[in-house]
mmCIF file with all atom_site columns, C-alpha atoms in Angstrom:
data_model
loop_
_atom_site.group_PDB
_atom_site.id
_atom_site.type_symbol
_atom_site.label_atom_id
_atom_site.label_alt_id
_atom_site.label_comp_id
_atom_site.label_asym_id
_atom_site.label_entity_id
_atom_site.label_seq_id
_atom_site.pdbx_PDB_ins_code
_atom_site.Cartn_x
_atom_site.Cartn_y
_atom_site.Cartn_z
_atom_site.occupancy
_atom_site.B_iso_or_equiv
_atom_site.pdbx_formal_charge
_atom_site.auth_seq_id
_atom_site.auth_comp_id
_atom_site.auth_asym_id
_atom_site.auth_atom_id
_atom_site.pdbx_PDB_model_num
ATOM 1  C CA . UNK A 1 1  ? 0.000   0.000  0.000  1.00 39.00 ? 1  UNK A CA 1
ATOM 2  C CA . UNK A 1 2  ? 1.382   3.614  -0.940 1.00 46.00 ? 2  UNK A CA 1
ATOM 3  C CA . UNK A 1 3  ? 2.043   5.569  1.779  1.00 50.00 ? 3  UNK A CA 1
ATOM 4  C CA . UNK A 1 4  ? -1.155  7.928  3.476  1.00 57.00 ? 4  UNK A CA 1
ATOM 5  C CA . UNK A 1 5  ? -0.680  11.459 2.778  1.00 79.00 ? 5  UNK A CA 1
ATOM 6  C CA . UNK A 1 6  ? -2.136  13.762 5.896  1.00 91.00 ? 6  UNK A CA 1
ATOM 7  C CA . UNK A 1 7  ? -5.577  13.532 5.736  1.00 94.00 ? 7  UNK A CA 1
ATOM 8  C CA . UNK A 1 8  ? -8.176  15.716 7.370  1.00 95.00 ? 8  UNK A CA 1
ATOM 9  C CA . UNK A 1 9  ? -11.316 14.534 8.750  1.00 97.00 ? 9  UNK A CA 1
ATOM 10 C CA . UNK A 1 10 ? -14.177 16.099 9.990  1.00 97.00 ? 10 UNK A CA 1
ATOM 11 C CA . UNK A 1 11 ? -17.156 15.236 12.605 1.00 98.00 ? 11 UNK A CA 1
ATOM 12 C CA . UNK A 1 12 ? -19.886 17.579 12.482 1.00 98.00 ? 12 UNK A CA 1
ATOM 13 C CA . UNK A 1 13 ? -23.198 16.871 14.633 1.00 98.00 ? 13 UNK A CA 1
ATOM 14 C CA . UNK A 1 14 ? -25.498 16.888 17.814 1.00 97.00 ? 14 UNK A CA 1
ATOM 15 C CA . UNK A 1 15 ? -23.039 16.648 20.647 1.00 96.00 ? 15 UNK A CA 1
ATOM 16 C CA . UNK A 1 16 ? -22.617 12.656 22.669 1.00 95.00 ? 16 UNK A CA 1
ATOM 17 C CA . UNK A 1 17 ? -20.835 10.890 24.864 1.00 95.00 ? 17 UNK A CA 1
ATOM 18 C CA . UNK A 1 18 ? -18.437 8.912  22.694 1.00 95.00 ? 18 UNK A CA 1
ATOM 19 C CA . UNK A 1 19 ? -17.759 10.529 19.692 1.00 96.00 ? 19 UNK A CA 1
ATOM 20 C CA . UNK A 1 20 ? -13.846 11.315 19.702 1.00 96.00 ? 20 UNK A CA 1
ATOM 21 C CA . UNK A 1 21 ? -13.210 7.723  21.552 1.00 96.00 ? 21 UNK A CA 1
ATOM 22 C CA . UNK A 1 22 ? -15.063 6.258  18.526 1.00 97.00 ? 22 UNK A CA 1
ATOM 23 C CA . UNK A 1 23 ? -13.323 7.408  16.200 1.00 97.00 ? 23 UNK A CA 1
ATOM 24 C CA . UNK A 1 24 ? -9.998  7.688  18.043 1.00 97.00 ? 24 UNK A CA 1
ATOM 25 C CA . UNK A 1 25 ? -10.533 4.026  18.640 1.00 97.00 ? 25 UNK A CA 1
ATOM 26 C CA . UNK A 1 26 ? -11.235 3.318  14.698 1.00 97.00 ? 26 UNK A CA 1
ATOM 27 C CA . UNK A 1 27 ? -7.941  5.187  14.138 1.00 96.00 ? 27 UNK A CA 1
ATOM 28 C CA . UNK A 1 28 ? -5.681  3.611  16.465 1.00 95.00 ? 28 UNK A CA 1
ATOM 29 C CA . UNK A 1 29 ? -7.022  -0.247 14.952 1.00 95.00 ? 29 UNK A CA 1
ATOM 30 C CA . UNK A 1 30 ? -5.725  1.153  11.683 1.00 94.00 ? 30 UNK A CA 1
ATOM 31 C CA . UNK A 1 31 ? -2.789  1.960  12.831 1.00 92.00 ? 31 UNK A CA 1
ATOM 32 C CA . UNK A 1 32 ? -3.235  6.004  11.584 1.00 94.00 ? 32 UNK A CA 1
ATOM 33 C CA . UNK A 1 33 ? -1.526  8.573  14.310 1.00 94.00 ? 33 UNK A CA 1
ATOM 34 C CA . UNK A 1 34 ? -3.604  11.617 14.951 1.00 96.00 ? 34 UNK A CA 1
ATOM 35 C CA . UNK A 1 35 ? -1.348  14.654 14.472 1.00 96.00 ? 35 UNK A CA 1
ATOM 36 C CA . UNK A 1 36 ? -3.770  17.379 15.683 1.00 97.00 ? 36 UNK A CA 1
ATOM 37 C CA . UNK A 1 37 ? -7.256  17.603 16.849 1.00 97.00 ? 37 UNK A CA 1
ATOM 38 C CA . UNK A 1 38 ? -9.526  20.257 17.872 1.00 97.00 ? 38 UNK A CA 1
ATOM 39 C CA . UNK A 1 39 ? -13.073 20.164 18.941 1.00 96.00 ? 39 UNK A CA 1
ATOM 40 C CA . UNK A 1 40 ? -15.468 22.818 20.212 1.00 97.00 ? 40 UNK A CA 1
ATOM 41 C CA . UNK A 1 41 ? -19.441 22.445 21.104 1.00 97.00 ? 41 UNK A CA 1
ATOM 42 C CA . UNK A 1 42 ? -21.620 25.289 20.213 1.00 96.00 ? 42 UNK A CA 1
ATOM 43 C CA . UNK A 1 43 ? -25.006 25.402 20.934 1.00 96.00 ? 43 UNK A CA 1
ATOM 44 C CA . UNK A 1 44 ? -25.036 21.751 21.655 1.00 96.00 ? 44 UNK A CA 1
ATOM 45 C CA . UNK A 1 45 ? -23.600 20.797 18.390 1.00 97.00 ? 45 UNK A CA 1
ATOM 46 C CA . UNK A 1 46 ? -20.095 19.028 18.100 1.00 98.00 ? 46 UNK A CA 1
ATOM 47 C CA . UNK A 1 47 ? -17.488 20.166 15.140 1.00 98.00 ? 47 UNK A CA 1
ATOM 48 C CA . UNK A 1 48 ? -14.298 18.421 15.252 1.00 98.00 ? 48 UNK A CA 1
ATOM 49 C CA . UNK A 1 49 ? -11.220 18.597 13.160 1.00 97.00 ? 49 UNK A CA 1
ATOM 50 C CA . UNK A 1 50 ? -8.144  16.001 13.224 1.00 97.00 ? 50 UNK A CA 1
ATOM 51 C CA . UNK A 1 51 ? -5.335  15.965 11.230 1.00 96.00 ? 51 UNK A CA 1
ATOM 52 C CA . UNK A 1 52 ? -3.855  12.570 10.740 1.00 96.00 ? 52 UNK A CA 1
ATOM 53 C CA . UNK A 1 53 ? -1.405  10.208 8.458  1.00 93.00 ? 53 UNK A CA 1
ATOM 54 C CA . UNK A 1 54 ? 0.056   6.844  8.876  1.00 81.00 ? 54 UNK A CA 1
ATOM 55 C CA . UNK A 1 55 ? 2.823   4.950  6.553  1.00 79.00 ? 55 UNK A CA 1
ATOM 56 C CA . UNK A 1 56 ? 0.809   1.432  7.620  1.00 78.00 ? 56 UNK A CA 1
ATOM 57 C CA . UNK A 1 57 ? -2.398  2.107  6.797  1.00 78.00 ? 57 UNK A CA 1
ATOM 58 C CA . UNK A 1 58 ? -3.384  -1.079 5.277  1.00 82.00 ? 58 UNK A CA 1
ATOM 59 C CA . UNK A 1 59 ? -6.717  0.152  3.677  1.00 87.00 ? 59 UNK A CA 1
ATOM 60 C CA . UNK A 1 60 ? -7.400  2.687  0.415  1.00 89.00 ? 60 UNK A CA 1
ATOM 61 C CA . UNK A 1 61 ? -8.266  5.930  1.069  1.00 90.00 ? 61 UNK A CA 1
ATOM 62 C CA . UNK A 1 62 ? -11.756 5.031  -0.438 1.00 93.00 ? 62 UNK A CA 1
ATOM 63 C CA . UNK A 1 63 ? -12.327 2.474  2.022  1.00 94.00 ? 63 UNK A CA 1
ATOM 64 C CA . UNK A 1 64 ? -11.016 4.493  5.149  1.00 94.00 ? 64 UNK A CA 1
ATOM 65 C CA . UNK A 1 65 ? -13.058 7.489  4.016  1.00 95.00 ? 65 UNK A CA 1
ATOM 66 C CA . UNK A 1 66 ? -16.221 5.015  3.789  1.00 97.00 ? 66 UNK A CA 1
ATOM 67 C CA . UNK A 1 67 ? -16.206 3.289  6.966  1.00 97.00 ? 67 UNK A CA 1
ATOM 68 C CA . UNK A 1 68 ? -15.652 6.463  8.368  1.00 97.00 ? 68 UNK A CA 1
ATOM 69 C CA . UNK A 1 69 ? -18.527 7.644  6.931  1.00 98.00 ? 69 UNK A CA 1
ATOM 70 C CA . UNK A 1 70 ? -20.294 4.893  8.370  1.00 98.00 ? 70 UNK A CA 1
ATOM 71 C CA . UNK A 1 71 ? -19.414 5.334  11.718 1.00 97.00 ? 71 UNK A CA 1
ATOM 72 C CA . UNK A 1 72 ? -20.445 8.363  11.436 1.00 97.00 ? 72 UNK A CA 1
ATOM 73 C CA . UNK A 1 73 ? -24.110 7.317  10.401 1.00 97.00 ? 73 UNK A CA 1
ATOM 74 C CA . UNK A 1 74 ? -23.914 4.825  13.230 1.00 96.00 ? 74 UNK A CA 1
ATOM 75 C CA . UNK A 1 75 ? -23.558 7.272  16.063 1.00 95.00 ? 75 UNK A CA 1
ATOM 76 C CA . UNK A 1 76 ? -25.780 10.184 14.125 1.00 96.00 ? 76 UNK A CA 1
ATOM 77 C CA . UNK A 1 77 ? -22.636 12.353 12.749 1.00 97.00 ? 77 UNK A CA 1
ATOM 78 C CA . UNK A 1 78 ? -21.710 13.920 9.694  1.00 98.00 ? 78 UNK A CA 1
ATOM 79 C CA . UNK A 1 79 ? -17.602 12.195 8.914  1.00 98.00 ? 79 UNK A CA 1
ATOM 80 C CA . UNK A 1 80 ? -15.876 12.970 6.075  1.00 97.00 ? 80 UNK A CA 1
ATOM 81 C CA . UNK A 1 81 ? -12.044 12.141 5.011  1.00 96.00 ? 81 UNK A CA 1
ATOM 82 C CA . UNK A 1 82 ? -10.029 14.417 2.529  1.00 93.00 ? 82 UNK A CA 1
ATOM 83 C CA . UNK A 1 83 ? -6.483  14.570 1.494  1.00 89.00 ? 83 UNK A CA 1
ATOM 84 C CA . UNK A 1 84 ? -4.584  17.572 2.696  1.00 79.00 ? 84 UNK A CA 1
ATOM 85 C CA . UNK A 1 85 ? -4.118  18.897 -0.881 1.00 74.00 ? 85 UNK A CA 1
ATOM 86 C CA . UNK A 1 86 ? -7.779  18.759 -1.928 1.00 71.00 ? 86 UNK A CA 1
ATOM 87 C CA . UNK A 1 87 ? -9.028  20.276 1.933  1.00 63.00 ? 87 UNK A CA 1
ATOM 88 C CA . UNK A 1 88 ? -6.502  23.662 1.044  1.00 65.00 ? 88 UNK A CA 1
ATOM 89 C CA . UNK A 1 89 ? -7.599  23.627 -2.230 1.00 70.00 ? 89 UNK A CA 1
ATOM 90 C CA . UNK A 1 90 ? -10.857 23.914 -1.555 1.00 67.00 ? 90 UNK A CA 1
ATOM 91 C CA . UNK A 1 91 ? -10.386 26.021 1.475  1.00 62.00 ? 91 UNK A CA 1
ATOM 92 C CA . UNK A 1 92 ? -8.093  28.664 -0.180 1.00 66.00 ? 92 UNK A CA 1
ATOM 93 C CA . UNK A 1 93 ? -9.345  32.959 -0.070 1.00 61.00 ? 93 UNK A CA 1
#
């Protein structure tokens, strides 16, 4: 497998108990390191941004991205993967 560029993710939703050990937890299984996080709740809604990469991951970045995704629909949050390149690109003034 070619090595993981970073890779932001994003959890967007109504605010649990749970939601940055469950996907911590899906992280650390695939061996991807979380470089930075930050979370704030406003108004009872979550946002969270991580910045991660890993040179083990074992998966495609489709497949990561997806059963993020999915763990997001499980616990009622919005999760979405991008690589670093295409998050600035669409993020640039």
């Amino acid at each position: 497998m070619s090595e993981m560029k970073k890779t932001i993710i994003t959890v967007v939703g109504k605010d649990a108990v749970g939601i940055i050990a469950k996907v911590s937890t899906y992280l650390a299984s695939n061996k991807i390191n979380i470089l930075d996080i930050n979370q704030t709740i406003t108004g009872g809604y979550f946002n969270m941004m991580m910045i991660v990469e890993s040179d083990e991951v074992h998966k495609t970045f489709p497949d990561m991205a997806a059963e993020l995704e999915q763990i997001g629909e499980e616990i009622g949050m919005k999760i979405q993967a991008q690589h670093e390149e295409i998050f600035e690109m669409m993020h640039r003034i």
